[in-house]
PDB file of C-alpha atoms in Angstrom:
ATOM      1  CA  UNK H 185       5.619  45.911 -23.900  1.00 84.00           C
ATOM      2  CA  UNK H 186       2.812  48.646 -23.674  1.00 93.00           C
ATOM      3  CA  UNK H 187       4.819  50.898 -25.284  1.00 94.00           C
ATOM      4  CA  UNK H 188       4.705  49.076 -28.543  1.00 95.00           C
ATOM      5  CA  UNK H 189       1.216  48.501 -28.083  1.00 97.00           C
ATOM      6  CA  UNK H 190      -0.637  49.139 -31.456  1.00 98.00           C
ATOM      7  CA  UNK H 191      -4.489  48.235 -32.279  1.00 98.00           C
ATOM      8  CA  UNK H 192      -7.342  48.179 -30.312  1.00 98.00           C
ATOM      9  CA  UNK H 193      -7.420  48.066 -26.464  1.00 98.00           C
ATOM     10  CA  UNK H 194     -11.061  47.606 -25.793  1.00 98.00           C
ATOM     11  CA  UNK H 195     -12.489  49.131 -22.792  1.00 98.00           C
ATOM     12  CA  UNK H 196     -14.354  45.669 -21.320  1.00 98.00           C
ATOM     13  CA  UNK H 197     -17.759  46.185 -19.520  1.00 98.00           C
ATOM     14  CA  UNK H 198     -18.391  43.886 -16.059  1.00 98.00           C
ATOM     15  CA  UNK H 199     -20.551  42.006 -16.317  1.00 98.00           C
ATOM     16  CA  UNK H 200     -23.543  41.213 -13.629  1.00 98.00           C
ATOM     17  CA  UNK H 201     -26.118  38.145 -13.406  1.00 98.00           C
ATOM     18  CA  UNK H 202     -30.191  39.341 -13.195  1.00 96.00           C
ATOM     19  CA  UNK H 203     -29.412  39.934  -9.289  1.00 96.00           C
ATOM     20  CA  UNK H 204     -26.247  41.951 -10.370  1.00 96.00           C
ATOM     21  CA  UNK H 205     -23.636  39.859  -8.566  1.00 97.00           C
ATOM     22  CA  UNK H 206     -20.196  39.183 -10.847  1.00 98.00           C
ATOM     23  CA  UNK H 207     -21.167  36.749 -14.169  1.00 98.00           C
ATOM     24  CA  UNK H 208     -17.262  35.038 -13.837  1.00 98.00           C
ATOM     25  CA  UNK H 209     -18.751  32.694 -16.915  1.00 98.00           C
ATOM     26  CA  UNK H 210     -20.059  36.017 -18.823  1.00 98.00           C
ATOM     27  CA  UNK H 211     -16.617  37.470 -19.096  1.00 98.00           C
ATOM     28  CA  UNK H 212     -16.030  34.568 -20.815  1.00 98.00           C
ATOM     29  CA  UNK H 213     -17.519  34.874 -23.692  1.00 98.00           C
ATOM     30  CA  UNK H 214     -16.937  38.832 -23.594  1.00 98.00           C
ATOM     31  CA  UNK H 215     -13.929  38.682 -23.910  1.00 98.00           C
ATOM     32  CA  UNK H 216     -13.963  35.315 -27.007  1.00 98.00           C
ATOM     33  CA  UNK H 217     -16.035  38.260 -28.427  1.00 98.00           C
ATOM     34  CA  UNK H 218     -14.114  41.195 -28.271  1.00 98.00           C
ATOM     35  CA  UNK H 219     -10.965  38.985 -29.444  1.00 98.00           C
ATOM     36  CA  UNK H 220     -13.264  37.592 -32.100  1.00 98.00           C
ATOM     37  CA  UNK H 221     -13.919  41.392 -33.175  1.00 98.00           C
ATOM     38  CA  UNK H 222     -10.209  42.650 -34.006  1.00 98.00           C
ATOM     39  CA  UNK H 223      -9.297  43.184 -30.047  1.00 98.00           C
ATOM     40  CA  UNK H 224      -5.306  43.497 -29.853  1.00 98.00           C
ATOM     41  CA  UNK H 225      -5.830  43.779 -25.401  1.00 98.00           C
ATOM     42  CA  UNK H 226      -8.071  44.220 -23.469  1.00 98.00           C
ATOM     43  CA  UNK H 227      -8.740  47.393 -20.609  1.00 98.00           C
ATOM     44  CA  UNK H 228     -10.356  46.211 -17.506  1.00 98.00           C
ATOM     45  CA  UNK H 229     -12.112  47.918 -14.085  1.00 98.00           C
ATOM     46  CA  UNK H 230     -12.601  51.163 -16.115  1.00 94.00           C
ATOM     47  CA  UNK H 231     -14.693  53.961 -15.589  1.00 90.00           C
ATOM     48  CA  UNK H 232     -16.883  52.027 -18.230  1.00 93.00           C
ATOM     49  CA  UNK H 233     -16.039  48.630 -16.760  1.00 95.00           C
ATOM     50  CA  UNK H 234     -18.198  50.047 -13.368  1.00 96.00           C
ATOM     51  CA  UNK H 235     -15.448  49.277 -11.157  1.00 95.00           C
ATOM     52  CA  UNK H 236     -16.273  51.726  -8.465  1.00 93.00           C
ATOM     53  CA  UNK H 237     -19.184  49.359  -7.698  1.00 96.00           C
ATOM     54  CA  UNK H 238     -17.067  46.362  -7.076  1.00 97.00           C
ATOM     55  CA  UNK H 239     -15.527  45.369  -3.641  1.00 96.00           C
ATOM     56  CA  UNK H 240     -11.537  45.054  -3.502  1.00 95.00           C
ATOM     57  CA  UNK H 241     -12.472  41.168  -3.836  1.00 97.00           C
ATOM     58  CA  UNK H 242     -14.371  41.272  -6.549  1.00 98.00           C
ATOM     59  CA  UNK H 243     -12.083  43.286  -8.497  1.00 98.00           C
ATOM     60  CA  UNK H 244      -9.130  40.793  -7.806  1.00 97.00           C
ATOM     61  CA  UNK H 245     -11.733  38.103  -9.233  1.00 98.00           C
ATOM     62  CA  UNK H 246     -12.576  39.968 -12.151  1.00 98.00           C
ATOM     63  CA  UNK H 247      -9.334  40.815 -13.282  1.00 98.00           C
ATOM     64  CA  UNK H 248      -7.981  37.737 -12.508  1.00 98.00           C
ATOM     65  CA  UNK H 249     -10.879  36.223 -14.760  1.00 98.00           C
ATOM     66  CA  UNK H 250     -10.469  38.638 -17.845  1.00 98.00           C
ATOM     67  CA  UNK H 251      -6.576  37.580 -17.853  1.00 98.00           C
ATOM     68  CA  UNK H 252      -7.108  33.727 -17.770  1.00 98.00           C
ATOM     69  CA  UNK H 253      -9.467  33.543 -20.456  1.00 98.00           C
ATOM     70  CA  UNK H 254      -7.594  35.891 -22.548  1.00 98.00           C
ATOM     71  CA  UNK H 255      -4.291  33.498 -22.579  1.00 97.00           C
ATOM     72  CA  UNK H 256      -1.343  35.455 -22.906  1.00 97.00           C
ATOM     73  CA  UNK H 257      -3.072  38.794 -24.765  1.00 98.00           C
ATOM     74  CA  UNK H 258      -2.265  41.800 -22.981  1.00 98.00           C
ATOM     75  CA  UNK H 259      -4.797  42.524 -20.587  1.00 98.00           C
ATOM     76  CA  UNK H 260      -4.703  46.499 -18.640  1.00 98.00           C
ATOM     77  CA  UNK H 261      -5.870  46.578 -15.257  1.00 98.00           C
ATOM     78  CA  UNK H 262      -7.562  49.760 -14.150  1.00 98.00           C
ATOM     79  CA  UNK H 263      -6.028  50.349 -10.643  1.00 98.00           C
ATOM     80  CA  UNK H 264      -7.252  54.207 -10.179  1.00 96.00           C
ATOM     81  CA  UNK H 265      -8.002  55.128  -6.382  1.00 94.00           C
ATOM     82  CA  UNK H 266      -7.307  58.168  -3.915  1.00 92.00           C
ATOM     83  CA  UNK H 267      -5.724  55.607  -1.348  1.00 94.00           C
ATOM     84  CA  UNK H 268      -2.647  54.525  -2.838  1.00 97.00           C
ATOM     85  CA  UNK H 269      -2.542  51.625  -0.455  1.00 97.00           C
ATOM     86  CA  UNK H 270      -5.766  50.329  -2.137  1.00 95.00           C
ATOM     87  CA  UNK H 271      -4.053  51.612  -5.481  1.00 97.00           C
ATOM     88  CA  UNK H 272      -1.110  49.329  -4.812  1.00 98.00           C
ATOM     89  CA  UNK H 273      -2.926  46.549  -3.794  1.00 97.00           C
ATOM     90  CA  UNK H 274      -4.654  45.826  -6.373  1.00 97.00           C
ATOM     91  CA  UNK H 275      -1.862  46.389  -8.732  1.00 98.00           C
ATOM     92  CA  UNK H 276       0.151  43.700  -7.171  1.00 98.00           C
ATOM     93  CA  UNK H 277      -2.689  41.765  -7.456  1.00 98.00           C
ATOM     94  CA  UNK H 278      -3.148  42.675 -11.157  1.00 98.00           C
ATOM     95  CA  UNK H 279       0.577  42.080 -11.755  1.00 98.00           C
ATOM     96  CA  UNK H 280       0.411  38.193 -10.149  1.00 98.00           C
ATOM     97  CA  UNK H 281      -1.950  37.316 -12.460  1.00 98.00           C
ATOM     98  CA  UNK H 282      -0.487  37.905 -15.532  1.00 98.00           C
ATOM     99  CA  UNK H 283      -1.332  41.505 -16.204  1.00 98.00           C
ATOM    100  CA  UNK H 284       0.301  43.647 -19.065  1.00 98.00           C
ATOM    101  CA  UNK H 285      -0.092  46.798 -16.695  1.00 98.00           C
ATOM    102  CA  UNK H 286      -2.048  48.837 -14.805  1.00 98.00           C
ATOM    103  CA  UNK H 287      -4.226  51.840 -15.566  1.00 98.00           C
ATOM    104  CA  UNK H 288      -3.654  54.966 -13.452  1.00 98.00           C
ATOM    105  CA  UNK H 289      -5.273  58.357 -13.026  1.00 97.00           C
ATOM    106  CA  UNK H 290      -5.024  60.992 -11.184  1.00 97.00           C
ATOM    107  CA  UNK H 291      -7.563  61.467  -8.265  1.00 95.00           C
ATOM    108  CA  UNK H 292     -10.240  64.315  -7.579  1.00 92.00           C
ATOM    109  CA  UNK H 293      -8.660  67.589  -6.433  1.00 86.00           C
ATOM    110  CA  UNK H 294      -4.985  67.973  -7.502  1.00 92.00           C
ATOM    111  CA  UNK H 295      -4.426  71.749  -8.012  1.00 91.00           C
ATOM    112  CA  UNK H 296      -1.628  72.231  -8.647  1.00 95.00           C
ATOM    113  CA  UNK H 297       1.456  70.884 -10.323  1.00 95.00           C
ATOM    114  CA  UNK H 298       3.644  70.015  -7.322  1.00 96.00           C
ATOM    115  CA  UNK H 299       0.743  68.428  -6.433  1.00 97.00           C
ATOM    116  CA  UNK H 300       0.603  66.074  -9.288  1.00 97.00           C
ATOM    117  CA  UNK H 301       4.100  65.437  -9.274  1.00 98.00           C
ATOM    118  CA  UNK H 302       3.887  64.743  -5.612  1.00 98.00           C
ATOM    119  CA  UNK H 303       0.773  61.765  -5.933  1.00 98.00           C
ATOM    120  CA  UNK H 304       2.332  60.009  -8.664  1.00 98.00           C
ATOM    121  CA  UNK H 305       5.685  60.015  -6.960  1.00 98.00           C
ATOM    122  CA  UNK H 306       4.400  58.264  -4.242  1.00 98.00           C
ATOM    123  CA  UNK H 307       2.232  56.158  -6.228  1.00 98.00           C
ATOM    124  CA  UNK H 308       5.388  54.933  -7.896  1.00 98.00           C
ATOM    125  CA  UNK H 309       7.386  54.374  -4.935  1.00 98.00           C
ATOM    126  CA  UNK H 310       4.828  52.187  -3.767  1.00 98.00           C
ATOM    127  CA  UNK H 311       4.067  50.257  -6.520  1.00 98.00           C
ATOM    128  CA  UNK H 312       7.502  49.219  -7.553  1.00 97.00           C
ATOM    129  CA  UNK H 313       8.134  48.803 -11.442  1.00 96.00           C
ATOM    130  CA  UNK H 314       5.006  48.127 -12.780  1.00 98.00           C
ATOM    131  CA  UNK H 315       4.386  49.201 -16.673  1.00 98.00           C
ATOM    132  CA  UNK H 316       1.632  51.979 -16.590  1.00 98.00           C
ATOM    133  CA  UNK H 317      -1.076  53.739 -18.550  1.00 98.00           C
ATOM    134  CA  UNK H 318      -1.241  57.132 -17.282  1.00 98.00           C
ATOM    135  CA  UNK H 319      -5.087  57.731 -17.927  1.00 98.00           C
ATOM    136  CA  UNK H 320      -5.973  61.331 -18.827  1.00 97.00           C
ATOM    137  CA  UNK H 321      -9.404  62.018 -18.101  1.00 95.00           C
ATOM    138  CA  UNK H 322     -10.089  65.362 -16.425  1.00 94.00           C
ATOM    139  CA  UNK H 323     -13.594  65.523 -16.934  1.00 91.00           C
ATOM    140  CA  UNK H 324     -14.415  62.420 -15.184  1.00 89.00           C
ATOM    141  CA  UNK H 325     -11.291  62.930 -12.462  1.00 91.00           C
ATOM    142  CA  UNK H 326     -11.988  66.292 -12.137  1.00 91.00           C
ATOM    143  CA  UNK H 327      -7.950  66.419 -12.288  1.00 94.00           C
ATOM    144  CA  UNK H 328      -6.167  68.778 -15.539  1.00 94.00           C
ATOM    145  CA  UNK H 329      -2.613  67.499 -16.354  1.00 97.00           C
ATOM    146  CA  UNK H 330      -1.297  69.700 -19.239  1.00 96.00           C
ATOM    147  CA  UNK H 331       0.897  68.639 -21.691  1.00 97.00           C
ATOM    148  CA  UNK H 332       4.559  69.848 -20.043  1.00 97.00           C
ATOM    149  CA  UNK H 333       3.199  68.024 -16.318  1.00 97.00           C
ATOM    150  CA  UNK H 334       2.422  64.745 -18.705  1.00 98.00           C
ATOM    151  CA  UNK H 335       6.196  64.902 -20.261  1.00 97.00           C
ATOM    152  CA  UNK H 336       7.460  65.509 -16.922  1.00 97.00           C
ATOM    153  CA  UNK H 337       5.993  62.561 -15.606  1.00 98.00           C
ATOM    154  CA  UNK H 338       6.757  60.363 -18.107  1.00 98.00           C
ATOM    155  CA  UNK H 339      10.790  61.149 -17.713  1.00 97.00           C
ATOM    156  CA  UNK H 340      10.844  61.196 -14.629  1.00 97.00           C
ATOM    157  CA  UNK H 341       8.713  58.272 -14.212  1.00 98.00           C
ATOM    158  CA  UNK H 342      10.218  54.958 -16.454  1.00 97.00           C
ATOM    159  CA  UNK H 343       7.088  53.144 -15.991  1.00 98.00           C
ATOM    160  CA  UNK H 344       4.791  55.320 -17.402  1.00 98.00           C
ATOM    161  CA  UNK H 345       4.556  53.141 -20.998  1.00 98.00           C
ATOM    162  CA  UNK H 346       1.432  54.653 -22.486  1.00 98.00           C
ATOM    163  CA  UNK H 347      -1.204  57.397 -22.171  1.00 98.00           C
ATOM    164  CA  UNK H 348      -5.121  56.922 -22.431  1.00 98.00           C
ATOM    165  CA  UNK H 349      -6.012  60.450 -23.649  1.00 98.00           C
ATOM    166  CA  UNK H 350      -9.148  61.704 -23.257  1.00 96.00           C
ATOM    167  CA  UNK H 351      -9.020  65.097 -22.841  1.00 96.00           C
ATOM    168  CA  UNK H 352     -10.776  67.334 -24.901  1.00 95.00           C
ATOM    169  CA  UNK H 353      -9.657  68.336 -27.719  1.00 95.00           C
ATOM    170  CA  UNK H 354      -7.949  65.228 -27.817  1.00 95.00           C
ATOM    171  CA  UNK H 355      -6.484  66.060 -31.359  1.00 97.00           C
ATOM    172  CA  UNK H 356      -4.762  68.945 -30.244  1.00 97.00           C
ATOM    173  CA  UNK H 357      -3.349  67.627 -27.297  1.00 97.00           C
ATOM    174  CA  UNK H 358      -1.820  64.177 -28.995  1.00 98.00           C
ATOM    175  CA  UNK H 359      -0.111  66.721 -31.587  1.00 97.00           C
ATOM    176  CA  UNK H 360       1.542  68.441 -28.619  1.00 97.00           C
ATOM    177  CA  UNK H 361       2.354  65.161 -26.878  1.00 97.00           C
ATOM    178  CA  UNK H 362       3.532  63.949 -30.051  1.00 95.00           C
ATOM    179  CA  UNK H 363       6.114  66.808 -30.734  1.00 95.00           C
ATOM    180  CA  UNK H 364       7.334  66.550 -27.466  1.00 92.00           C
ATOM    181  CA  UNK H 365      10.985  65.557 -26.856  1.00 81.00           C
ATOM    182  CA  UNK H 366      11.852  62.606 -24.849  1.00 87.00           C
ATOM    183  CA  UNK H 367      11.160  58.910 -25.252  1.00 91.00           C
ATOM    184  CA  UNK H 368       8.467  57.528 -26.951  1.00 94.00           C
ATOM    185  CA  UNK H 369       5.257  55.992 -25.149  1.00 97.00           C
ATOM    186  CA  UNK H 370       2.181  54.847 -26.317  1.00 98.00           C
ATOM    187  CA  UNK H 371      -0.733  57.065 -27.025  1.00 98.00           C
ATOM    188  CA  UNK H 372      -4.495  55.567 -27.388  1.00 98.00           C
ATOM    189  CA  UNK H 373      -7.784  57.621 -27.118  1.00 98.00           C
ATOM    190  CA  UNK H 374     -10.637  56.722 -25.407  1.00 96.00           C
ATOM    191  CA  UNK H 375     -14.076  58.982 -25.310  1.00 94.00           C
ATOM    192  CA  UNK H 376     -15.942  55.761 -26.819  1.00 94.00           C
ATOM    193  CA  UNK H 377     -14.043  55.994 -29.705  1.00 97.00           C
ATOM    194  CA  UNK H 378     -16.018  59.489 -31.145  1.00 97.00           C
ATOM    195  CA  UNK H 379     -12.638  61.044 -32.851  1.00 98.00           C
ATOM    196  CA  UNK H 380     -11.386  58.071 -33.965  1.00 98.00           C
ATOM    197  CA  UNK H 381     -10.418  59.239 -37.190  1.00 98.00           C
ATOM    198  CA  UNK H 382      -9.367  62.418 -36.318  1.00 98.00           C
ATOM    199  CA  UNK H 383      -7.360  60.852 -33.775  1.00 98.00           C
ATOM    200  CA  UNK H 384      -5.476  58.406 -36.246  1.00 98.00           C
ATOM    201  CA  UNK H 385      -4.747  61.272 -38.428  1.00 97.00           C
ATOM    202  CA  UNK H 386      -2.679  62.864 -35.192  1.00 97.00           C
ATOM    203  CA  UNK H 387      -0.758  59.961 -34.581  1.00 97.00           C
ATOM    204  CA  UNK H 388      -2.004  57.689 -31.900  1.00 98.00           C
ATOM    205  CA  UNK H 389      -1.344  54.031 -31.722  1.00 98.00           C
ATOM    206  CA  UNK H 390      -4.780  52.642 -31.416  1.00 98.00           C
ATOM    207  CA  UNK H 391      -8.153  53.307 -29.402  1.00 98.00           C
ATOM    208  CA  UNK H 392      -8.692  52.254 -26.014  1.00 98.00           C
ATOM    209  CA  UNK H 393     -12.182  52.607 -25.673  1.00 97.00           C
ATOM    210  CA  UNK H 394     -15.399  50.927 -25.376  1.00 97.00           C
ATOM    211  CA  UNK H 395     -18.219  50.243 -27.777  1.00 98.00           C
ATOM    212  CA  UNK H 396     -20.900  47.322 -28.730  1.00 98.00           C
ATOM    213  CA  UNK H 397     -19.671  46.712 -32.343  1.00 98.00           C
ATOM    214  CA  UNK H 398     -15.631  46.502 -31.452  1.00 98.00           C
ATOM    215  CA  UNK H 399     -15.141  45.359 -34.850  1.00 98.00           C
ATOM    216  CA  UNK H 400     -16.124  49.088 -36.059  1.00 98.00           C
ATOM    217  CA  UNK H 401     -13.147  50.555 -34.246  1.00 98.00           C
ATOM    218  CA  UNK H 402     -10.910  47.750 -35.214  1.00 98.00           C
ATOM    219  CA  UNK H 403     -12.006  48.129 -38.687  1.00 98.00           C
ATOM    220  CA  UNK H 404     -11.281  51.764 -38.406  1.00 98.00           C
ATOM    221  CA  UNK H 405      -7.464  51.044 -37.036  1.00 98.00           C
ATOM    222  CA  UNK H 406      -6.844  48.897 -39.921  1.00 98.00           C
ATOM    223  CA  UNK H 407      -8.148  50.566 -42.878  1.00 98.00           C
ATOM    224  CA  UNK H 408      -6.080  54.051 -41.827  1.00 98.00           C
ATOM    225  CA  UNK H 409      -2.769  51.738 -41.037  1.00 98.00           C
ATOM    226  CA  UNK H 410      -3.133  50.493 -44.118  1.00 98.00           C
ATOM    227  CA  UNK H 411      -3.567  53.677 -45.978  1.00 98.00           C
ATOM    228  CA  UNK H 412      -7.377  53.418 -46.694  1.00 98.00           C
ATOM    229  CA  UNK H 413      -8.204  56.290 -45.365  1.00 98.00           C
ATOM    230  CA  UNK H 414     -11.627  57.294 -46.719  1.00 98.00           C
ATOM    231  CA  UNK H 415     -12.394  53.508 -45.950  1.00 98.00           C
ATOM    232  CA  UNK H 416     -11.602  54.218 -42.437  1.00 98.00           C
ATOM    233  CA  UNK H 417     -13.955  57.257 -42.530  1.00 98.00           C
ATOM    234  CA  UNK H 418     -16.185  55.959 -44.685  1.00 98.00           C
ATOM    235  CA  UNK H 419     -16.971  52.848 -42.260  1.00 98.00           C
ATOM    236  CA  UNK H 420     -16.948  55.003 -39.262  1.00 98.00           C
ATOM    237  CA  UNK H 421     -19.799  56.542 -40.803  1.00 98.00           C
ATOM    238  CA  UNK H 422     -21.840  53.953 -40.701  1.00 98.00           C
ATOM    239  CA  UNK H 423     -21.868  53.092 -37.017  1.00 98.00           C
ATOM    240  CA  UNK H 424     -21.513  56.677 -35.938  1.00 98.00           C
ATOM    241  CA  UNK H 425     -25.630  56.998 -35.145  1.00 98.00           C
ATOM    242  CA  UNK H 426     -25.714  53.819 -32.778  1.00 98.00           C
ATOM    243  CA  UNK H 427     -21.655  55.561 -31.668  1.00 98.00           C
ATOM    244  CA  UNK H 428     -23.265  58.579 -30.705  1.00 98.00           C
ATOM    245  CA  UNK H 429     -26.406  57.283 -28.853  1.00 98.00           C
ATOM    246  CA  UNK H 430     -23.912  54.857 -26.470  1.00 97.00           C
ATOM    247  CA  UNK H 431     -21.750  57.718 -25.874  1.00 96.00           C
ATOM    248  CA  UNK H 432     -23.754  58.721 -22.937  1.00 95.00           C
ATOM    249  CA  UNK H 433     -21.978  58.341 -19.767  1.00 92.00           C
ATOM    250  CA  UNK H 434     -23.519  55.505 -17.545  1.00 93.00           C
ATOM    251  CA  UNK H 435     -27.180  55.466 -19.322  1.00 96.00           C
ATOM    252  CA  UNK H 436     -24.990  55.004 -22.333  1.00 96.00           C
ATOM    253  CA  UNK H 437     -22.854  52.051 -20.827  1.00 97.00           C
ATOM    254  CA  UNK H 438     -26.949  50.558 -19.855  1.00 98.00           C
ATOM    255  CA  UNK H 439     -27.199  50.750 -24.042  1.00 98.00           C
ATOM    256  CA  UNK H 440     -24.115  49.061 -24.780  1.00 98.00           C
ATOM    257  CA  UNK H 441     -24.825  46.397 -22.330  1.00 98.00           C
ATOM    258  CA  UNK H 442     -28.024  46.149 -23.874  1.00 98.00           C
ATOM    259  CA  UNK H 443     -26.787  45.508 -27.127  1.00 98.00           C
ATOM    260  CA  UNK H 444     -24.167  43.575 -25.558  1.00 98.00           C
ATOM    261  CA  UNK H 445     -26.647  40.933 -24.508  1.00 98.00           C
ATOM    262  CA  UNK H 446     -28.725  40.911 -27.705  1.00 98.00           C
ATOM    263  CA  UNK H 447     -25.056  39.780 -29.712  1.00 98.00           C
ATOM    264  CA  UNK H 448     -24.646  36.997 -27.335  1.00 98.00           C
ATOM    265  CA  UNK H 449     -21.775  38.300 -25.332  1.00 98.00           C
ATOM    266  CA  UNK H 450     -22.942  38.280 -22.507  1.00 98.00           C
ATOM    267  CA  UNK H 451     -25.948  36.911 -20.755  1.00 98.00           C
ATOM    268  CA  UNK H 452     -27.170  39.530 -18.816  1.00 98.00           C
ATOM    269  CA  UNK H 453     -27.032  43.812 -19.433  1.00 98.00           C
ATOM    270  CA  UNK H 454     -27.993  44.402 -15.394  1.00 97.00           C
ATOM    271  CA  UNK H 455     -26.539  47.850 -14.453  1.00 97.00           C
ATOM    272  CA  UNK H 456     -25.092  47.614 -11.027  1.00 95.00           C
ATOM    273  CA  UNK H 457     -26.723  50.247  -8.623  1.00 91.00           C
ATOM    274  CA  UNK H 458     -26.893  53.262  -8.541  1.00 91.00           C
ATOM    275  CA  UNK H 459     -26.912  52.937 -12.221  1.00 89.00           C
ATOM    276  CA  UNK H 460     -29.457  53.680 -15.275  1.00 95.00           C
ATOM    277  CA  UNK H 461     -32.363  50.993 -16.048  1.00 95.00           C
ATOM    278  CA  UNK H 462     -33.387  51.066 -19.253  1.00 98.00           C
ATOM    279  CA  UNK H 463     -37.585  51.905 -20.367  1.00 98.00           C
ATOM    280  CA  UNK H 464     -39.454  50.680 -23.061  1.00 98.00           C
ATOM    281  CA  UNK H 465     -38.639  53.512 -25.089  1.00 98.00           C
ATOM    282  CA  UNK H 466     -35.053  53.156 -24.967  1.00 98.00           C
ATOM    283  CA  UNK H 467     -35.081  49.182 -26.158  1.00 98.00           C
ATOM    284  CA  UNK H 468     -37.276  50.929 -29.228  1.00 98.00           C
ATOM    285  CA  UNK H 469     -34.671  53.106 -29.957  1.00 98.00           C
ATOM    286  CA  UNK H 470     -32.470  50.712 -29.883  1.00 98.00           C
ATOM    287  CA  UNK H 471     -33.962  48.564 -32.129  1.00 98.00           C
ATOM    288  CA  UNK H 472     -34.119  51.235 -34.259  1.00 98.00           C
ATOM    289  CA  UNK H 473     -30.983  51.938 -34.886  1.00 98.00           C
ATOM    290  CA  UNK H 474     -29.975  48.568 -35.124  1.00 98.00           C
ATOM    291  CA  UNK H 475     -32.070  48.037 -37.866  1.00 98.00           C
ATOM    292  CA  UNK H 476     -30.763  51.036 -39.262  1.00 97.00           C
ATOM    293  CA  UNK H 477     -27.036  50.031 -38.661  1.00 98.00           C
ATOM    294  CA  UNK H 478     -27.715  46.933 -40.602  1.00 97.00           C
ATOM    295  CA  UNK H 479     -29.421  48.335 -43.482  1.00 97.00           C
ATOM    296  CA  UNK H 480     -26.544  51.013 -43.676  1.00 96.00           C
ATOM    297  CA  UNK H 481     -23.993  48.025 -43.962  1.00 96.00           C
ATOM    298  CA  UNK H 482     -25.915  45.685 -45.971  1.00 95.00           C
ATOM    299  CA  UNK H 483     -25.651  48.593 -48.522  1.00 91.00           C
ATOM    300  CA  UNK H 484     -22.571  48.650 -48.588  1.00 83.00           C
ATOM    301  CA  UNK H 485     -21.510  44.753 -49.210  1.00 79.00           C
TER     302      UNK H 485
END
């Protein structure tokens, strides 16, 4: 049940062959990686994931692909689109394959709180009962839900299981979520995993986000669980350089694909157009801090 999800939730890229069609094989051995690398589930057709770029098709495919190979781990199925009828279809098509639930947010525009309660009530009558992450994302949705409309929601709305916060702050805002009365749902963080810590110290359940070195945020999770917590900071430390320079928007996702491909994940880091393309200078950099990233933890074994 996504509401007693705990761990890490990573935030999967899509992969694309040199002539950017889907790589079905490549998610593969993504996702044998990520699981390899402390993964508890997996987050699909993301903002990170490029699923605007995909047809309706090859979403269904790619979903349907991340789920088989990951045999019976819970896999999250971003679902988020203005035309609930698209919204819905995909979620049933999500929810047939074996999906743990579906990732919603709110679309462009919503001004006001009626609103927001409005869209998500229809959403849910559509969509039946289907566990949810409600995704909170305003400054890629363009969309502010404050803390009461998020409560709201989640009483009046059973299915809601879990929040993706990524507002900013995000610490302040999981406090407030957390001291809010009602029942309990999960809360991960996304925003490539930059507050981690931070974020662990406010109570959330696990991250849901992306990043090259997955074992780094896993690492993190399990040191602080386990009461380590300068360990946890102390480790976070080590990868936040390379953290930082992937925490980019798109041209940051081109890195982590990148980096991706150089760790044998997957076999190709193509972008899907419109999307960034990578110079000379950037694969320098790169190897740069690479080198530097190893160094840093060959100190301290």
């Amino acid at each position: 049940m996504l509401e007693q999800a705990r761990g890490l939730y990573v935030v999967a890229q899509t992969p694309f062959d040199a002539d950017a069609r889907v790589d079905l094989d490549s998610i593969d051995t993504l996702v044998d990686f990520y699981f390899r690398h402390g993964a508890q589930g997996l987050t699909v057709l993301g903002v990170a994931g490029e699923a605007p770029k995909l047809t309706l098709e090859e979403s269904r495919a790619v979903a349907g692909r991340f789920i088989q190979r990951a045999k019976g781990k819970p896999v999250v199925v971003g679902v988020s689109n203005p035309g609930i009828a698209q919204l819905a279809e995909l979620t049933a098509s999500a929810m047939d394959a074996g999906a743990a639930g579906v990732m919603i947010a709110p679309p462009n525009g919503l001004k006001t709180e009626e609103e927001l309660f409005g869209w998500f009530a229809a959403v849910f009558r559509k969509i039946g009962d289907v566990p949810v992450v409600l995704q909170d994302f305003p400054f890629s949705t363009g969309t502010w839900m404050s803390v009461p409309s998020i409560l709201t929601l989640i009483e009046r709305h059973p299915q809601i299981r879990m929040i993706k916060e990524e507002d900013l702050p995000s610490i302040t805002k999981i406090t407030r979520l957390r001291a809010g009365a009602g029942r309990r749902v999960a809360i991960l963080t996304g925003n490539n995993g930059m507050f981690l810590p931070l974020e662990m110290g406010r109570g959330i359940d696990g991250p849901m986000s992306g990043f090259s070195h997955p074992e780094m945020l896993s690492g993190v999770y399990r040191l602080y669980t386990e009461g380590r917590v300068q360990e946890a900071n102390d480790l976070f430390d080590a990868y936040l350089p390379l953290l930082s320079y992937e925490n980019q928007s798109q041209w940051g996702v081109a890195v982590r694909k990148e980096i991706l491909r150089r760790r044998g994940a997957i076999r190709s880091a193509v972008m899907r157009g419109p999307g960034p393309v990578l110079t000379a200078t950037d694969l320098a950099e790169i190897d740069f801090l690479l080198a530097r990233l190893d160094r840093t933890l060959s100190a301290r074994r």
